[in-house]
Amino acid sequence: MTHDVVAIGCGPFGLGLAALASTVDGLDAVVLDRRAEFRWHSGMMFDDALLQVSFLADLVTLVDPTHPLSFLAYLRDRDRMYRFYVRERFHPTRREYEDYLRWAVERLPSVRFGHEVARVDWTGDRFVVSGEGFSLDARDLVLGVGTRPLVPTALAKAQVVHSSEFLHSDVSGDRVTVVGSGQSGAEIVLDLVRRNLAGGPAVSWLTRTPVFAPLDYTKLVLEMTTPSYVRHFHSLPQDRRDELRAEHWRHYRAISERTLEELHDLLYRREFERGLAPVELRPGVAVVASERVAGETVLTCAHRDTGRLFRHRTDVVVAATGYEQAATPFLDPLEPLIRRDHRGRHVVALDHSIALDPTVTGRIFVAGADLHSHGVAAPDLGIGAVRNATILNAVAGREVYPLPRDTAYTAFTAPGEPVD
């Protein structure tokens, strides 16, 4: 049997593909994941952490609000609709959103956990996806393997825990240093300052950015996460896309205003306590090297404003240093057939398919590995349903899901008649 599409990786984007595909007559989709069960950011699942987007950015709603696997359908099934309504917040807690995703998994037999893909081959008319104990044929593929934790080489010799494993790790010692100032770093610092107020360790927060910057969530700026801006961004030359992407870091790598306010409130409370270990916040600091000396970690740091080098001593470092695209060694058999740009990245079309040798009649789509081609919206949950609908329309060869067209007040393209 040849499936219409096999997706590799079941994060929210892969799960969303399975959800939208589940109600399309005649479309056979399978989603594989190497993990034994669904997990989502479990190492950062603080009790009070909120999702940074509206509940409308679920698996399906922004394409099909009547879908049986919407967040509202989940609330109704859990008999929590009125409690959510009275709460009057569009942003669910992170725990609630994970519970919603697990609820969806239970209703999707097309999702198969415990299936680690070892290789993918092209046979001339189909892809063969294989691993220990299984082999599947597919006309098209979707890569949704996501990202993996990134620890910079400058921290290679430190006693280090990546932020993704913070709640699963024993972060002990008299001095804890957080490196990195995105949302994850801020939430970890918030947790550590709470511990500090209860007599816990000293806390240092170091970041390369010149300030602890808030996410730019003003409404017209948020229009950059809509399909309208995605289409504009994709139409630009790749060099210009790269320039713009470097400017957009505050849209997806900064800190929510709510988290910054909570942190400042805790710091203010510390003014009235005595005998607490110190807390220091140092922006504009880059870690350039690390070493272990007599049981402690010593970081060599550069103060970016002055260029001055200094040493910072700590017991453990929490690296809130982000993620990089996960490796895909299972694609090695296809590598001669994959076309890449001058920086080794996939060349991604507007429909999220990557450029392949013309002899390959099947298509490989990417879900989430398209920041360089589709811009700031790529990692945003709010674009997931539209991306998946775009992919399924291409796989089916027809419009199984109408796509939103008029999605922004902002006009991103050049107006009028060009000047010679």
Short mmCIF file of C-alpha atoms in Angstrom, two decimals, residues 26 85 100 111 123 153 253 297 346 405:
data_model
loop_
_atom_site.label_atom_id
_atom_site.label_comp_id
_atom_site.label_asym_id
_atom_site.label_seq_id
_atom_site.Cartn_x
_atom_site.Cartn_y
_atom_site.Cartn_z
CA GLY A 26 -9.75 9.78 0.26
CA TYR A 85 -15.19 31.57 29.09
CA TYR A 100 -5.26 19.64 24.37
CA VAL A 111 -0.16 9.03 14.46
CA THR A 123 12.51 4.03 -5.80
CA THR A 153 30.92 25.91 21.99
CA ARG A 253 13.17 35.51 20.55
CA THR A 297 32.72 26.89 36.33
CA HIS A 346 16.85 23.67 1.58
CA ARG A 405 -6.31 35.49 1.44
#
